[in-house]
PDB file of C-alpha atoms in Angstrom:
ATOM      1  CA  UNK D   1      85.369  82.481 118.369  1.00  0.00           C
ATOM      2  CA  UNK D   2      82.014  83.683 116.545  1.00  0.00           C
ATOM      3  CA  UNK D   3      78.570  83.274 117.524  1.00  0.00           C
ATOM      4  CA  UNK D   4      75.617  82.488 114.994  1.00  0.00           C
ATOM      5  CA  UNK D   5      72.141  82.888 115.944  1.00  0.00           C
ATOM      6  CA  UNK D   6      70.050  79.419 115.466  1.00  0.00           C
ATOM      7  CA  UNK D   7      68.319  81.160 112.402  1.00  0.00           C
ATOM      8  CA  UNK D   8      65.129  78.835 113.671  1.00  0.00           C
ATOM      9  CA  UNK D   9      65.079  79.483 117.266  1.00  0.00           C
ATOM     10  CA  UNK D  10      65.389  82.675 118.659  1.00  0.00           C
ATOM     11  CA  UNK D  11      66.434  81.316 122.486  1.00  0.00           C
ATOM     12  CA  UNK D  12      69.641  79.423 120.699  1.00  0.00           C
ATOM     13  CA  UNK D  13      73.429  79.959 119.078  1.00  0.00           C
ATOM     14  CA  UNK D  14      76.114  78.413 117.730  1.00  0.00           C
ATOM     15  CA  UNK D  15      79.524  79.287 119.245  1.00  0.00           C
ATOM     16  CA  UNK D  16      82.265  78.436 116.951  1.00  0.00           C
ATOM     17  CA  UNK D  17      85.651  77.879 118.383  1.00  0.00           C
ATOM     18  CA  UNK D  18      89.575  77.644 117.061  1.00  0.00           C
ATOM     19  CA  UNK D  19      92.321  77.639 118.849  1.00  0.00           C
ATOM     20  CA  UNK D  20      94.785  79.851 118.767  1.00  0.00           C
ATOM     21  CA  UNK D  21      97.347  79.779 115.708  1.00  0.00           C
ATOM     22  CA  UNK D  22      96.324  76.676 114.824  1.00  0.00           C
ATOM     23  CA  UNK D  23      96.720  72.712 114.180  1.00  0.00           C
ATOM     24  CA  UNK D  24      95.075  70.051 116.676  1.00  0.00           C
ATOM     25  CA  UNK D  25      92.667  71.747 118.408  1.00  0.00           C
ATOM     26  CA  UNK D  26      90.606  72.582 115.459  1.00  0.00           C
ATOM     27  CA  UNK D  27      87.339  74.074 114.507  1.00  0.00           C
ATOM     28  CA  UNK D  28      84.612  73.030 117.019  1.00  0.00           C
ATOM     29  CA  UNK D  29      80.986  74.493 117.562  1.00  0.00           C
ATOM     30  CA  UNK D  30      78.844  74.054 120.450  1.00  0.00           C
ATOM     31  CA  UNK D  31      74.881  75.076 121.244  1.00  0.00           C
ATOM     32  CA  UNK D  32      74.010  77.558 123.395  1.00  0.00           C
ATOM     33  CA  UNK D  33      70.001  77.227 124.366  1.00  0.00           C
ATOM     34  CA  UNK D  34      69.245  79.913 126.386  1.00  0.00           C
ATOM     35  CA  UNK D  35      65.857  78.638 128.156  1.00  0.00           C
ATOM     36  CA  UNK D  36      68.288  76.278 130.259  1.00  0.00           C
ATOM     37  CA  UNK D  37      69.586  76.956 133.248  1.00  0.00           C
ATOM     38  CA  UNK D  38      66.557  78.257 134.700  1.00  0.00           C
ATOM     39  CA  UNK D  39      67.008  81.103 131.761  1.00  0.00           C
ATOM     40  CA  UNK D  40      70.606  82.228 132.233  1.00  0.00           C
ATOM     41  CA  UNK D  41      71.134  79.661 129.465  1.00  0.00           C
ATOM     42  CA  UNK D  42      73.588  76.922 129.285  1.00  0.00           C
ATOM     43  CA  UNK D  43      75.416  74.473 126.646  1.00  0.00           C
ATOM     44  CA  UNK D  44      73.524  71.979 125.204  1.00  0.00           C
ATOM     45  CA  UNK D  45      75.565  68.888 126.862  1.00  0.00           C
ATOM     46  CA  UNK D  46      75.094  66.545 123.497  1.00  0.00           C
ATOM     47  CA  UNK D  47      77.076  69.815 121.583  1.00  0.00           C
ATOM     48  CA  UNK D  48      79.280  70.778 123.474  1.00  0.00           C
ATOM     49  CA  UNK D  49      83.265  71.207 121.342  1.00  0.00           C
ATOM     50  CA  UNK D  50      81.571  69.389 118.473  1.00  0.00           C
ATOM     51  CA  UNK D  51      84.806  68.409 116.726  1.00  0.00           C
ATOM     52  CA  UNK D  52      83.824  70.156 112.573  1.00  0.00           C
ATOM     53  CA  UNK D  53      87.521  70.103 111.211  1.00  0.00           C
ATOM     54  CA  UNK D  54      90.455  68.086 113.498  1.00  0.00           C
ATOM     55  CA  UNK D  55      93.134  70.028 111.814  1.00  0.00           C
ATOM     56  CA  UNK D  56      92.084  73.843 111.302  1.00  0.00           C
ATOM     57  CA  UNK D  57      94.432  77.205 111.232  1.00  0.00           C
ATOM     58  CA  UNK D  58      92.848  79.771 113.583  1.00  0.00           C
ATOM     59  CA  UNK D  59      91.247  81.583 111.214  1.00  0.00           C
ATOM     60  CA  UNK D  60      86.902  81.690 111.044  1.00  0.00           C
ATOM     61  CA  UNK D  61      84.564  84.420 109.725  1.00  0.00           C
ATOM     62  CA  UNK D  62      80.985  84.306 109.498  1.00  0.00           C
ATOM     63  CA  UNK D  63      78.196  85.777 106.609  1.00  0.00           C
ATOM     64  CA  UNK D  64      74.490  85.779 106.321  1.00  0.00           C
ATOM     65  CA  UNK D  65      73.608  83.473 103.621  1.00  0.00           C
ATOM     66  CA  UNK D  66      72.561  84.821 100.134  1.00  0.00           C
ATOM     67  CA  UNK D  67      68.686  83.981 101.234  1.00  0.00           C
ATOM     68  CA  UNK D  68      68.819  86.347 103.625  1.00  0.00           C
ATOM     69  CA  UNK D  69      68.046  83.689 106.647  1.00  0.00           C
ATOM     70  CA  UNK D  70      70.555  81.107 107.094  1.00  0.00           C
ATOM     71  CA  UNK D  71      74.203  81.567 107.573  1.00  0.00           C
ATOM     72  CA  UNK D  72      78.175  80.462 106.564  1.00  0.00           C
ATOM     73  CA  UNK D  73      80.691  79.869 109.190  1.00  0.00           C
ATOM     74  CA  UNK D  74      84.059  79.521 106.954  1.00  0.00           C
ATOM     75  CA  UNK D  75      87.279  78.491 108.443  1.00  0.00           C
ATOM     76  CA  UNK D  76      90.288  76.908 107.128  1.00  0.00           C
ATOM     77  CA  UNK D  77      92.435  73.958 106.765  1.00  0.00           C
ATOM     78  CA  UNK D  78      96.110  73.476 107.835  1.00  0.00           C
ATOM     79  CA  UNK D  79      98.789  72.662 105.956  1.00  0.00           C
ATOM     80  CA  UNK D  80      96.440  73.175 102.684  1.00  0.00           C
ATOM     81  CA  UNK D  81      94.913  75.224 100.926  1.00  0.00           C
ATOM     82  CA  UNK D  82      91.190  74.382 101.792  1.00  0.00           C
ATOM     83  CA  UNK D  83      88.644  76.519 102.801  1.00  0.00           C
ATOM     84  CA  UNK D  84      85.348  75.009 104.617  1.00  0.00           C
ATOM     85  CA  UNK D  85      81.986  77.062 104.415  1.00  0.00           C
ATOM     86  CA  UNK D  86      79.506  75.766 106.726  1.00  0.00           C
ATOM     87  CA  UNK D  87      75.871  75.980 106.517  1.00  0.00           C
ATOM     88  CA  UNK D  88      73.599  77.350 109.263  1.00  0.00           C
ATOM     89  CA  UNK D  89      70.027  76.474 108.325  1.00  0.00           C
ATOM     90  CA  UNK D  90      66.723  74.752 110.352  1.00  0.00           C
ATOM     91  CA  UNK D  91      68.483  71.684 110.361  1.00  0.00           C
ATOM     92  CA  UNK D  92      71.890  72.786 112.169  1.00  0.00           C
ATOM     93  CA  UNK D  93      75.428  72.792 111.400  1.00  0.00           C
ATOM     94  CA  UNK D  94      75.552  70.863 107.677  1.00  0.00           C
ATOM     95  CA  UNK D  95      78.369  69.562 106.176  1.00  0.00           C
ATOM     96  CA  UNK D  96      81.070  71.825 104.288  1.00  0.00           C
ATOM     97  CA  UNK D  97      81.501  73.157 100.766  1.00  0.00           C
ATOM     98  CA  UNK D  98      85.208  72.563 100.404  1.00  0.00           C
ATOM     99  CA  UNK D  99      86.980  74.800  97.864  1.00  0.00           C
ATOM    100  CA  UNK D 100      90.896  74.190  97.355  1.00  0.00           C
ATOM    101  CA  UNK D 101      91.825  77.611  96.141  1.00  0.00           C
ATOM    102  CA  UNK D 102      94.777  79.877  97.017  1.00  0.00           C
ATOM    103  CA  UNK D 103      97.900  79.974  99.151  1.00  0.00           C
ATOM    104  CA  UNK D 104      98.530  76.829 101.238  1.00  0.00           C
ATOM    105  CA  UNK D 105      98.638  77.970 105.102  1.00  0.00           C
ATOM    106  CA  UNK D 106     100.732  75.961 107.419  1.00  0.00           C
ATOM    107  CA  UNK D 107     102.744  76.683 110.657  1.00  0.00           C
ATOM    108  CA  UNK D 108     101.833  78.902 113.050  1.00  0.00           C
ATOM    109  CA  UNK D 109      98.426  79.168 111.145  1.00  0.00           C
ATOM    110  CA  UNK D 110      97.539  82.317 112.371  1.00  0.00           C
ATOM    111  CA  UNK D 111      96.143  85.813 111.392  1.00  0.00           C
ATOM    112  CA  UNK D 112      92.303  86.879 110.547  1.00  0.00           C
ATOM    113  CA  UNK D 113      90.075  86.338 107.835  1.00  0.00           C
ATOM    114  CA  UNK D 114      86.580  88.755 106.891  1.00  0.00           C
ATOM    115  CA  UNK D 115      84.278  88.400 104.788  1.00  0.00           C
ATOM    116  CA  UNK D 116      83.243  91.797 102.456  1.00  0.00           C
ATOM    117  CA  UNK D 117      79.366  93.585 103.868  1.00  0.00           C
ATOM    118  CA  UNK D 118      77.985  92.490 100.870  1.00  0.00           C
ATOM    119  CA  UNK D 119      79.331  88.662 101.235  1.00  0.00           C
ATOM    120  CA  UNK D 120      80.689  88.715  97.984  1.00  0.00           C
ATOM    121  CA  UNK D 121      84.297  88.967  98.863  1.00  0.00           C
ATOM    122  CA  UNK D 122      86.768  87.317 101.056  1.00  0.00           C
ATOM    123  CA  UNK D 123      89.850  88.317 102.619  1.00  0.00           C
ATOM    124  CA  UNK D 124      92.555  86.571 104.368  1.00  0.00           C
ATOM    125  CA  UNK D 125      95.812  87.388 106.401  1.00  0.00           C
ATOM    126  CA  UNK D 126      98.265  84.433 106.092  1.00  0.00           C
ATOM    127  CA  UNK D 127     101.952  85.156 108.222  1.00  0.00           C
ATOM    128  CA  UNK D 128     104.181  83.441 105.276  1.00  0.00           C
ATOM    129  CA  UNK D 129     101.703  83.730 102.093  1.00  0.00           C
ATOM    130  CA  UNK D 130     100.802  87.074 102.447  1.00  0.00           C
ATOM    131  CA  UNK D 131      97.396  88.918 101.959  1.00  0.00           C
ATOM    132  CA  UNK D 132      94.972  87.078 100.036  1.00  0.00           C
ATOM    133  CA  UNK D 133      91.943  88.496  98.317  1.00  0.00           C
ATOM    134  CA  UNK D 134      89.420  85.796  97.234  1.00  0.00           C
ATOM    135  CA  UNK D 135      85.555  85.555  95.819  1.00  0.00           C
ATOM    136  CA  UNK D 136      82.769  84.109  98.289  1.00  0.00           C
ATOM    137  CA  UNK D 137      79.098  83.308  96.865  1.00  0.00           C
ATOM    138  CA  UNK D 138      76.869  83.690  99.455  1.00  0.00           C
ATOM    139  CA  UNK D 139      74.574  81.663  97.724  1.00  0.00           C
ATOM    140  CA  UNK D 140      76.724  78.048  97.177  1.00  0.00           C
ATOM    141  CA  UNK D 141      79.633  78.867  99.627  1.00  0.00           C
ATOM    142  CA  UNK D 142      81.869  78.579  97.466  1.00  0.00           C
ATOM    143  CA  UNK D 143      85.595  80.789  97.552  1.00  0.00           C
ATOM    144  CA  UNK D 144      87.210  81.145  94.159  1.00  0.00           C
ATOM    145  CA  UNK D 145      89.833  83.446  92.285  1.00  0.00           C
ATOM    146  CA  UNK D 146      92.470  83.810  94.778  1.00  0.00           C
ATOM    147  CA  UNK D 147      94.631  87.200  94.281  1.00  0.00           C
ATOM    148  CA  UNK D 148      97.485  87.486  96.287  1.00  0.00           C
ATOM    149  CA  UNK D 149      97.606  90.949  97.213  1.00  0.00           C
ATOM    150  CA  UNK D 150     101.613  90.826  98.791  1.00  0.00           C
ATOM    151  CA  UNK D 151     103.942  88.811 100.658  1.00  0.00           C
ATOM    152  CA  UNK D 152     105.744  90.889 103.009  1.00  0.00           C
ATOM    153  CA  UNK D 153     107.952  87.742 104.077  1.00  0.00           C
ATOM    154  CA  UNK D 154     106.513  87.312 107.257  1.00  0.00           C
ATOM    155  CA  UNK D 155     103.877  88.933 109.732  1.00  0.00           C
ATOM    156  CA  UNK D 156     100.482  89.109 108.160  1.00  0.00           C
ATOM    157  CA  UNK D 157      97.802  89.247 110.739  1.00  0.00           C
ATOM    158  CA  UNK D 158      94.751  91.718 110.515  1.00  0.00           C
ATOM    159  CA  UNK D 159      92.730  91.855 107.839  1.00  0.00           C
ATOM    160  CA  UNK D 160      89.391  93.930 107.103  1.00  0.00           C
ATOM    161  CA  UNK D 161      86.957  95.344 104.657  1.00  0.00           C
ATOM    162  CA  UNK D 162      85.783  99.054 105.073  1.00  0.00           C
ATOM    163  CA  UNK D 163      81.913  99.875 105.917  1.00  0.00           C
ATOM    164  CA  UNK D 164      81.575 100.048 101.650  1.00  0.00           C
ATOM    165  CA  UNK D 165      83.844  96.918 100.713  1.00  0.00           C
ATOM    166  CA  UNK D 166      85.741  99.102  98.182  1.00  0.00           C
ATOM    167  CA  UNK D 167      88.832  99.542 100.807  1.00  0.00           C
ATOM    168  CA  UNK D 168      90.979  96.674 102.399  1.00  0.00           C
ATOM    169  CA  UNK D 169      93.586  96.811 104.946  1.00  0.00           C
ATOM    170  CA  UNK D 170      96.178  94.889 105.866  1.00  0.00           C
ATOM    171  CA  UNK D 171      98.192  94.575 109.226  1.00  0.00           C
ATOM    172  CA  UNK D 172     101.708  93.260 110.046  1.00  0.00           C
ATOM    173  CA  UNK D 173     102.364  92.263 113.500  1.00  0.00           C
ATOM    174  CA  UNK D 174     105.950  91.896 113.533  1.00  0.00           C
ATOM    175  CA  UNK D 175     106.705  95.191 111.414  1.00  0.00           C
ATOM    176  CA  UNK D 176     103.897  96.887 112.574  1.00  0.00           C
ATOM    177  CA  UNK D 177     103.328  98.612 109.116  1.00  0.00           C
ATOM    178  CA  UNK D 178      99.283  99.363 107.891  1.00  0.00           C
ATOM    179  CA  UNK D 179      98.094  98.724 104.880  1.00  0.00           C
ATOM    180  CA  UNK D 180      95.484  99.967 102.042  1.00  0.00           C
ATOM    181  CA  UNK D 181      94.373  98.380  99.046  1.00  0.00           C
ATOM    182  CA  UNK D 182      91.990 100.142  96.329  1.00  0.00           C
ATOM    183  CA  UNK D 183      89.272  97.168  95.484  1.00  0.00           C
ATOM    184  CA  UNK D 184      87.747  99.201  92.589  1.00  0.00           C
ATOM    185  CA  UNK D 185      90.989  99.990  90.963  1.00  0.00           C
ATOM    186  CA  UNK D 186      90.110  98.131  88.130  1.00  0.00           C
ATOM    187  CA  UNK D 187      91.761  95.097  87.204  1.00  0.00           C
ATOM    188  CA  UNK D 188      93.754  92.577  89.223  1.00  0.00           C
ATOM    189  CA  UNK D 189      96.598  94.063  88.542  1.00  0.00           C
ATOM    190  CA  UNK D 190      95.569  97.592  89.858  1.00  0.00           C
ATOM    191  CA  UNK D 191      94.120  96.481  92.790  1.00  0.00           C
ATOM    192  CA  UNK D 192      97.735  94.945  93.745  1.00  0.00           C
ATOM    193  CA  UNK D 193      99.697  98.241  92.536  1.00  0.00           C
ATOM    194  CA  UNK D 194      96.600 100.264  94.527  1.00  0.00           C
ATOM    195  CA  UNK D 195      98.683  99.459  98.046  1.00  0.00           C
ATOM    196  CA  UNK D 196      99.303 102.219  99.952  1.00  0.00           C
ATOM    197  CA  UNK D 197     101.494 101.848 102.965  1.00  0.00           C
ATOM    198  CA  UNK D 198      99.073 104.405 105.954  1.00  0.00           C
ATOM    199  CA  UNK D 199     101.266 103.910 108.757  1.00  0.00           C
ATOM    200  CA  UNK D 200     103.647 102.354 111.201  1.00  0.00           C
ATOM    201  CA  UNK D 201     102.495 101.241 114.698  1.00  0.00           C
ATOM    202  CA  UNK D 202     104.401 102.631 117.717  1.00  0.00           C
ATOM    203  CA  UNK D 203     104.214  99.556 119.358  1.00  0.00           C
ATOM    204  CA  UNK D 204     107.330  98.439 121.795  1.00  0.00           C
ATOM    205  CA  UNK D 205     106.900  94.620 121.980  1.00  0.00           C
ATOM    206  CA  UNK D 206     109.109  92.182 120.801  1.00  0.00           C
ATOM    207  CA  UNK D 207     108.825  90.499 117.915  1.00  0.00           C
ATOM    208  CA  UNK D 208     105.249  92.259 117.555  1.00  0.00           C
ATOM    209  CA  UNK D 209     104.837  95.406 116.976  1.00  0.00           C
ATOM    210  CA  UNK D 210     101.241  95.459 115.917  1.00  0.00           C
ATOM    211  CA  UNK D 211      98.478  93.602 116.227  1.00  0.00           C
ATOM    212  CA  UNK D 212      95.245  92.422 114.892  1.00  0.00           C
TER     213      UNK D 212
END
């Protein structure tokens, strides 16, 4: 889950919700005000699992908006290749900017996706595709030019940008292998050959050997 601050009202949030892995349950958002409840705060009844996309994967990152005020809440679709950026403004949750870009992301539907510090970039851990590297603008929502970074065969999960954004890594749960990726390598190309395997995890479960 992720929480947004109600960028017009300090005393409430959005609390964004998928389930785990992914498929029915889907992306839902709910609003927290926090004057109820005598002020210990409480869920606005009338919000409460707001149903946003019926069939989601579990993945869902969040980004200020390019203003500098309002926000995105991006998630995912299943079975496709759809990715759903959702603005937070005065008025609420609005409908998405839908961009059909990329791998297509099916069963299980899990792993993490971030979004670069400077919003400009966004990266995604699919199990089957692989690592995908796209563009976000943080201004229109919209994702574009999909890299795929590499397909492992199976086990993507973590994904996540460095403090600069010029550095991504990549985790596989199943192998439990770490991965680095050189963003300002230069071309597409270089960025892919950039990889740099860090390390192994030590990790004793079965079949997962890492994590997020």
């Amino acid at each position: 889950g992720i929480i947004v601050p109600n960028p017009s009202n300090s005393s409430r949030y959005f609390v964004f919700t998928v389930d785990a892995q992914g498929g029915a349950g889907g992306l839902r958002w709910s609003e927290v005000d926090l004057t109820l409840n005598g002020g210990f705060g409480d869920v606005v009844d009338a919000t409460k699992n707001t149903v946003l996309l019926a069939q989601s994967v579990e993945k869902i990152a969040a980004v200020r908006h390019g203003d500098g005020v309002n926000y995105w809440v991006i998630g995912h679709g299943y079975n496709n290749n759809n990715y759903y950026a959702y603005l937070i403004d005065c008025d609420g949750v609005n409908e998405p900017i839908v961009s059909s870009v990329g791998q297509v992301e099916g069963n299980p539907g899990w792993g993490y996706m971030t979004v670069s510090p400077d919003g400009s970039q966004l990266a995604s851990a699919m199990r089957d595709p692989g690592f995908e590297l796209l563009d976000f603008d943080a201004l229109e929502g919209v994702v574009s030019n999909p890299l795929l970074l590499f397909d492992p065969g199976s086990g993507c999960y973590g994904v996540s940008f460095s403090p600069s954004g010029g550095v991504l890594y990549g985790g596989n749960i199943q192998t439990g292998h770490l991965y680095q990726w050189n963003l300002n390598a230069g071309s597409d190309s270089d960025i892919i050959d950039s990889m740099l395997l860090l390390a192994t995890l030590e990790g004793t479960g079965s079949p997962y050997r890492g994590g997020a």
